[in-house]
Structure formats: structure tokens, C-alpha cells
CSV table of C-alpha atoms and ligand atoms in Angstrom, one decimal:
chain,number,residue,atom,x,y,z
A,219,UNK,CA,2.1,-19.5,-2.3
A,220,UNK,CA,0.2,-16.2,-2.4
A,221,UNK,CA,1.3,-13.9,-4.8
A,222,UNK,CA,1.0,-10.3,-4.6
A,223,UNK,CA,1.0,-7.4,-6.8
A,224,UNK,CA,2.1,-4.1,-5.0
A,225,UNK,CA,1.4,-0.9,-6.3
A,226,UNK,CA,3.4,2.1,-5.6
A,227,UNK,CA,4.1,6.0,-6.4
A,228,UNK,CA,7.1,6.8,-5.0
A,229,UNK,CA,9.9,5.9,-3.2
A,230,UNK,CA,8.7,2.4,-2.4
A,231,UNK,CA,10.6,1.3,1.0
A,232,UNK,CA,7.3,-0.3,1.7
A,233,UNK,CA,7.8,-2.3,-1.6
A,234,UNK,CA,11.5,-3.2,-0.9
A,235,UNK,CA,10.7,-4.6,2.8
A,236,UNK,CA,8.3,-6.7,0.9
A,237,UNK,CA,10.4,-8.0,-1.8
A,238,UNK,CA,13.2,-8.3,0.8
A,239,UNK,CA,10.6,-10.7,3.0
A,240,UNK,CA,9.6,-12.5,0.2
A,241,UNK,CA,12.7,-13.5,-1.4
A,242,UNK,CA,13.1,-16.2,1.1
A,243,UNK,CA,10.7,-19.0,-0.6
A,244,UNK,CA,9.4,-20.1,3.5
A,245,UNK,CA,7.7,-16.5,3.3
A,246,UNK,CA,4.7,-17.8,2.0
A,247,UNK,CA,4.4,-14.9,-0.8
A,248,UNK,CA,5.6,-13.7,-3.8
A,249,UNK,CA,5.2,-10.5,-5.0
A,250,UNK,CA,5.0,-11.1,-9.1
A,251,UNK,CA,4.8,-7.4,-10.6
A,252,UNK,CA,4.9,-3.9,-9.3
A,253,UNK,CA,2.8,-1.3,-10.7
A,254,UNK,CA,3.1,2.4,-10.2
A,255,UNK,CA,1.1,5.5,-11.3
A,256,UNK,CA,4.3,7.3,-12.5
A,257,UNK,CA,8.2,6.4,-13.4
A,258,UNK,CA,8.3,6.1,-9.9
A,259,UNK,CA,12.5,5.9,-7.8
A,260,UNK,CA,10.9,2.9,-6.3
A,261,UNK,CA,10.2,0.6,-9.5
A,262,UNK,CA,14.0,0.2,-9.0
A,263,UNK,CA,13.5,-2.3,-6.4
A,264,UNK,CA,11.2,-4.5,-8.4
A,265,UNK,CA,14.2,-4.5,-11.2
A,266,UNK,CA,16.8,-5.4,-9.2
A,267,UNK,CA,14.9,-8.6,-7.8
A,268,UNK,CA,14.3,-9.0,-12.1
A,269,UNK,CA,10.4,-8.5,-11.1
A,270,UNK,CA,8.2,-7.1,-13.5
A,271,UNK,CA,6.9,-3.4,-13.5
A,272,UNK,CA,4.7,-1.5,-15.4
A,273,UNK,CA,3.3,2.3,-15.4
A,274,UNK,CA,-0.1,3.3,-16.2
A,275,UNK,CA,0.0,6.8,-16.1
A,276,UNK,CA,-4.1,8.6,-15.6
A,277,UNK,CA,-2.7,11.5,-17.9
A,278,UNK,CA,-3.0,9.0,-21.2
A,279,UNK,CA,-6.6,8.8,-20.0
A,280,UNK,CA,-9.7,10.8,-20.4
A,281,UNK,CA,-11.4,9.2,-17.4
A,282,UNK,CA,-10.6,7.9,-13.9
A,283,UNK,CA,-12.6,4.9,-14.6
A,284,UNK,CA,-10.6,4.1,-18.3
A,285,UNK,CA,-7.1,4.5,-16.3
A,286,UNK,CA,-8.4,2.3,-13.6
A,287,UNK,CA,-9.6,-0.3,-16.1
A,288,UNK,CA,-6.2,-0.4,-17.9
A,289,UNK,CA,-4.5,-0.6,-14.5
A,290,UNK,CA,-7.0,-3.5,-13.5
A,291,UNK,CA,-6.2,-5.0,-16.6
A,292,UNK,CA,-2.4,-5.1,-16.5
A,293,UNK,CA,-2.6,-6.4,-12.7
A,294,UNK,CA,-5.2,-9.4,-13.7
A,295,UNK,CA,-2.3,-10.1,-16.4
A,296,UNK,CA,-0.3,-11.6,-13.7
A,297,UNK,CA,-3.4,-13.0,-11.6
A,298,UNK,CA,-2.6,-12.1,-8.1
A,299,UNK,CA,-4.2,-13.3,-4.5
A,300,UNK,CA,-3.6,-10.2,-3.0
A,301,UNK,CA,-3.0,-6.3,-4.5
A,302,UNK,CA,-1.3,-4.0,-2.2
A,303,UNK,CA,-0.9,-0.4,-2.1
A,304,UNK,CA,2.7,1.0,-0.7
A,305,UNK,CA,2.8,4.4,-0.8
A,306,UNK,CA,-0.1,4.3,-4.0
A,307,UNK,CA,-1.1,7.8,-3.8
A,308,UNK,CA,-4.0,7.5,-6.2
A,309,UNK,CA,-8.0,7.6,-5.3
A,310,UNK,CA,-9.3,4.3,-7.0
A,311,UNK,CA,-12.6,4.4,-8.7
A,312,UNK,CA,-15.8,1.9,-7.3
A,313,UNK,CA,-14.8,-0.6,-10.9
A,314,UNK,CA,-11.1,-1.1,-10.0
A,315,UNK,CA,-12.3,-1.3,-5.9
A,316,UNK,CA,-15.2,-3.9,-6.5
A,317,UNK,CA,-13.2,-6.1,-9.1
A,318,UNK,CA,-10.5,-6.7,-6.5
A,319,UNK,CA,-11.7,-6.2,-2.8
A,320,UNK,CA,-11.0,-7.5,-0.3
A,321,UNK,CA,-8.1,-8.4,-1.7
A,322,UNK,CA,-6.9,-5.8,-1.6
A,323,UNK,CA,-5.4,-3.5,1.4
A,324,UNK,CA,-3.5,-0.4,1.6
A,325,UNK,CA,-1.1,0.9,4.4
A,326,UNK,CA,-1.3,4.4,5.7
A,327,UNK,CA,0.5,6.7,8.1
A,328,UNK,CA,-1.9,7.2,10.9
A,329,UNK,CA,-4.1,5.4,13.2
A,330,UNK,CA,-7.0,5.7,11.3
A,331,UNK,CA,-9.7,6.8,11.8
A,332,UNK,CA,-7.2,9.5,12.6
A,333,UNK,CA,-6.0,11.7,9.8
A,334,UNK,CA,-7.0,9.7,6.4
A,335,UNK,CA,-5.9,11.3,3.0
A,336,UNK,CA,-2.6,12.2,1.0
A,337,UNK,CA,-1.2,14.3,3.8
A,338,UNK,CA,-1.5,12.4,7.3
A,339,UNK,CA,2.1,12.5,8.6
A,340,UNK,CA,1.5,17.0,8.1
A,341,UNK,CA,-2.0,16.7,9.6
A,342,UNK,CA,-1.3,14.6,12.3
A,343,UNK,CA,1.5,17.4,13.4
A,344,UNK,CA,-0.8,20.3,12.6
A,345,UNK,CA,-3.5,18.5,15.1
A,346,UNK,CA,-0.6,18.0,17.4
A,347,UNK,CA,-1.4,14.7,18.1
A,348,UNK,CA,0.9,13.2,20.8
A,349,UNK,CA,0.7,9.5,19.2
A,350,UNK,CA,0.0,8.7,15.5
A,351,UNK,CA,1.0,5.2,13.7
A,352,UNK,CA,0.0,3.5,10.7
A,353,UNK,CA,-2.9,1.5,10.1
A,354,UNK,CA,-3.1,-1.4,7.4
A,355,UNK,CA,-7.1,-1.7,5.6
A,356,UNK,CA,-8.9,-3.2,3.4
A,357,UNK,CA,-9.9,-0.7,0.9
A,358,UNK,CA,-13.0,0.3,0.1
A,359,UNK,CA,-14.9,2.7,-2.3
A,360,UNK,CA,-14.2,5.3,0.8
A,361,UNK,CA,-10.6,7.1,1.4
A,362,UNK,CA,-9.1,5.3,4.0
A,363,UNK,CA,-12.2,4.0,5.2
A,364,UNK,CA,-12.4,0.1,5.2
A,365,UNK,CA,-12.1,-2.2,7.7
A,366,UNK,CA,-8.8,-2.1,9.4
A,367,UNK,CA,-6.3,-5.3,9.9
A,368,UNK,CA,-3.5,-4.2,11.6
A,369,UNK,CA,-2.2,-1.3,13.9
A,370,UNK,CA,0.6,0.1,15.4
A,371,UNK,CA,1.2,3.3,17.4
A,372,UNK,CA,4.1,5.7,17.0
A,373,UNK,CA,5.2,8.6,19.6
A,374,UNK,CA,5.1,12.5,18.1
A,375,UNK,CA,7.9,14.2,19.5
A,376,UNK,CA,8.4,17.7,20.3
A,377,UNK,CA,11.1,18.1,17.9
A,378,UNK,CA,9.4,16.7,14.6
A,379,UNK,CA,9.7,17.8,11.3
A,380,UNK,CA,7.1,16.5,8.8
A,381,UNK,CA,10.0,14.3,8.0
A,382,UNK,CA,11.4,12.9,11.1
A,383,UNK,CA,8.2,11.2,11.9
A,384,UNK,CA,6.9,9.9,8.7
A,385,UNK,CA,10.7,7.8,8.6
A,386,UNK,CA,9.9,6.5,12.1
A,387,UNK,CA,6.1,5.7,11.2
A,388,UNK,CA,8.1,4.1,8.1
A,389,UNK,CA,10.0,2.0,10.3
A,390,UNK,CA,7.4,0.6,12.3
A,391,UNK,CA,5.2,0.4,8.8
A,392,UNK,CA,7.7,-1.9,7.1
A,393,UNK,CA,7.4,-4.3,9.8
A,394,UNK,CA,3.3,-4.3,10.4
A,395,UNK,CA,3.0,-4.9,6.4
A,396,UNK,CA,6.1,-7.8,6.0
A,397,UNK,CA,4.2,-9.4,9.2
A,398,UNK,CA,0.8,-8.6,7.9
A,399,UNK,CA,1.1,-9.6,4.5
A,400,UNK,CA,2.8,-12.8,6.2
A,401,UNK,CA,-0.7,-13.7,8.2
A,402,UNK,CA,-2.7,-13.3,5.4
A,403,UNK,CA,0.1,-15.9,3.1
A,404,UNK,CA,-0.3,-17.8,6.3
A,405,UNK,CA,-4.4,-17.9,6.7
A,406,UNK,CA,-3.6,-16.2,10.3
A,407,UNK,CA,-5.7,-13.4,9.0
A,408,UNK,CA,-8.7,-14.1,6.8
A,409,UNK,CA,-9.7,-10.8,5.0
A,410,UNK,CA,-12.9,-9.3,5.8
A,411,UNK,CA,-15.6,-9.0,2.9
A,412,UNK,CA,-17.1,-6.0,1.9
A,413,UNK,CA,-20.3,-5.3,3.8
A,414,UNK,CA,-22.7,-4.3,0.4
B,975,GAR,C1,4.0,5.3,3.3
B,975,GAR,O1,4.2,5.8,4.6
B,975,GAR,C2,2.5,5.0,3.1
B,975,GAR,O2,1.8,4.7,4.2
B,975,GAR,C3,2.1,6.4,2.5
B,975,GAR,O3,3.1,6.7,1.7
B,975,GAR,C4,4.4,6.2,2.2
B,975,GAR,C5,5.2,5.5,1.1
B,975,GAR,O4,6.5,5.3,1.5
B,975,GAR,N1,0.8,6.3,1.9
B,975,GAR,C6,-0.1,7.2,2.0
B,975,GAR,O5,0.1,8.3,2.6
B,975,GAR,C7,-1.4,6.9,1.3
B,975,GAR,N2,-2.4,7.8,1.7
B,975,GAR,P1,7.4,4.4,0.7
B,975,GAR,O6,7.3,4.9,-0.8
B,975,GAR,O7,8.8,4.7,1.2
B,975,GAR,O8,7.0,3.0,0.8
């Protein structure tokens, strides 16, 4: 059984797709804590499946590095196969990357190389793109940069609001990371190390 650690910041529908998946034991995963830079809505869903959370917040710190060790530190606790970030809208420094990659992956809304950073959804409209998606990487010490897993596409429409199309690309998210995070449990998908 692989277990998981997801980290999230806010409203975690990524998380809850997950813990939905994985609360059927022929998943192949567990996820066994759920961390979160912030008293985030989303630690709700971790609670009401009785999972644990915690919340390491990088105001208590003086350093990125320092927060990122405590986070490390509270996510080794519960020694996971894989860490994912749902919605984790945090840079990680190279100590927490290095200690945990590749096993560790991210999901974002674009198709990446398109559009990385904290505001794809807005930038992808701004660049009016006529097709964006989500793309699900391995992270590396870049922002959005490593190697990439998984894709899927998702029509812009005329008529989009920032909104509108981030809950679609959320939609077809959900489903690429429950099936994603399935091929990895399953040894479908083998995660790619780290070229040093
Ligand atoms: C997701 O669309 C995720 O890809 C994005 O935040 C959303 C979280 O939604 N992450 C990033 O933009 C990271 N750069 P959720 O809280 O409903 O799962």
C-alpha cells in the first residue's frame, strides 16, 4: 500500500478526490496526514476521514529553509512513499526538494511549460490561450519545472471568468491526480529521478 502525504493551502478539492479514491482499501494508497501552510477550509476533509493534519505556518520562522525543515520533519513523522502538493501554494527550498524528490509531485493548472507560477488560470486568460489544462510533475528545485507525468487539456471559452475555468480545469484535475496517484500505487508509472 503506498501511502501519501498531501499538502495543501486552500480549499483542497484536489485533497478530498484523493481521500475519496483512497478510502476504498483496492486503491492501492492511503493518504496518512495532510499538511497545510495555513488553517486552511480544506484540512476539513482530512478530519472528517479522522486523518491527521498539521500546520506549519513560515511566519513562526526566520528562514525559508528552518520552515521547510520543520515541515520536512512533521511529514517524515508519518514516513510516506509519496508527498503530494494539492493546491500547496508555497515555493519549496532545494533541503525540503532534495530530501523528498522524486517523490514527490505537484499538480498545476496549465499545460506546462505554459503559464507556471501562483497565477496560471489569470495568465493563461490574459495570453488568451484557446486551450490550457493541468499538468502533474515531479518537482524540482525550479517552479514548475520538473519532469512532467501526466496531462490533460481543457478548452478556454469566450465567456470565461478567472473562475469558470479554473472549476473546469478542477474537474478534469481531480480525475488526472486520483488516476495518477493510482499508477504510481500501481507501479504503472515509475517516477523519474532527478537528473543532478
Ligand atoms: C488547483 O487547481 C491546483 O492545481 C492549484 O491550486 C488549485 C487548488 O485547488 N495549484 C497551483 O496553482 C500551484 N501553482 P483545490 O484547493 O480545490 O484542490
Amino acid at each position: 500500500m503506498l501511502s501519501v502525504v498531501v499538502l495543501i493551502s486552500g480549499s483542497g478539492s484536489n485533497l478530498k478526490a484523493l481521500l475519496d479514491a483512497t478510502d476504498n482499501p483496492l486503491f492501492g494508497a492511503k493518504v496518512v496526514a495532510v499538511g497545510s501552510d495555513n488553517p486552511a477550509d480544506g484540512l476539513a476533509h482530512a478530519e472528517h476521514y479522522g486523518i491527521p493534519t498539521f500546520v506549519v505556518s513560515p511566519s513562526a520562522f526566520d528562514s525559508r529553509e528552518k520552515w521547510a525543515e520543520v515541515l520536512l520533519a512533521n511529514i517524515n513523522h508519518f514516513k510516506p512513499d509519496l508527498v503530494v502538493l494539492a493546491g500547496f501554494m508555497r515555493i519549496l527550498p532545494a533541503n525540503f526538494v532534495s530530501a523528498l524528490s522524486p517523490n514527490l509531485i505537484n499538480t498545476h493548472p496549465s499545460l506546462l511549460p505554459a503559464f507556471p507560477g501562483g497565477h496560471a488560470v489569470r495568465d493563461a486568460l490574459n495570453a488568451k490561450a484557446s486551450v490550457t489544462g493541468v499538468t502533474i510533475h515531479v518537482v524540482d528545485e525550479g517552479v514548475d519545472t520538473g519532469p512532467h507525468i501526466a496531462q490533460a487539456s481543457v478548452p478556454v471559452l469566450a465567456e470565461d471568468s478567472e473562475y469558470d475555468l479554473h472549476e473546469r480545469i478542477k474537474v478534469v484535475e481531480r480525475e488526472l491526480l486520483v488516476a495518477t496517484v493510482k499508477d504510481i500505487a500501481t507501479k504503472k508509472i515509475h517516477l523519474p529521478s532527478l537528473a543532478k
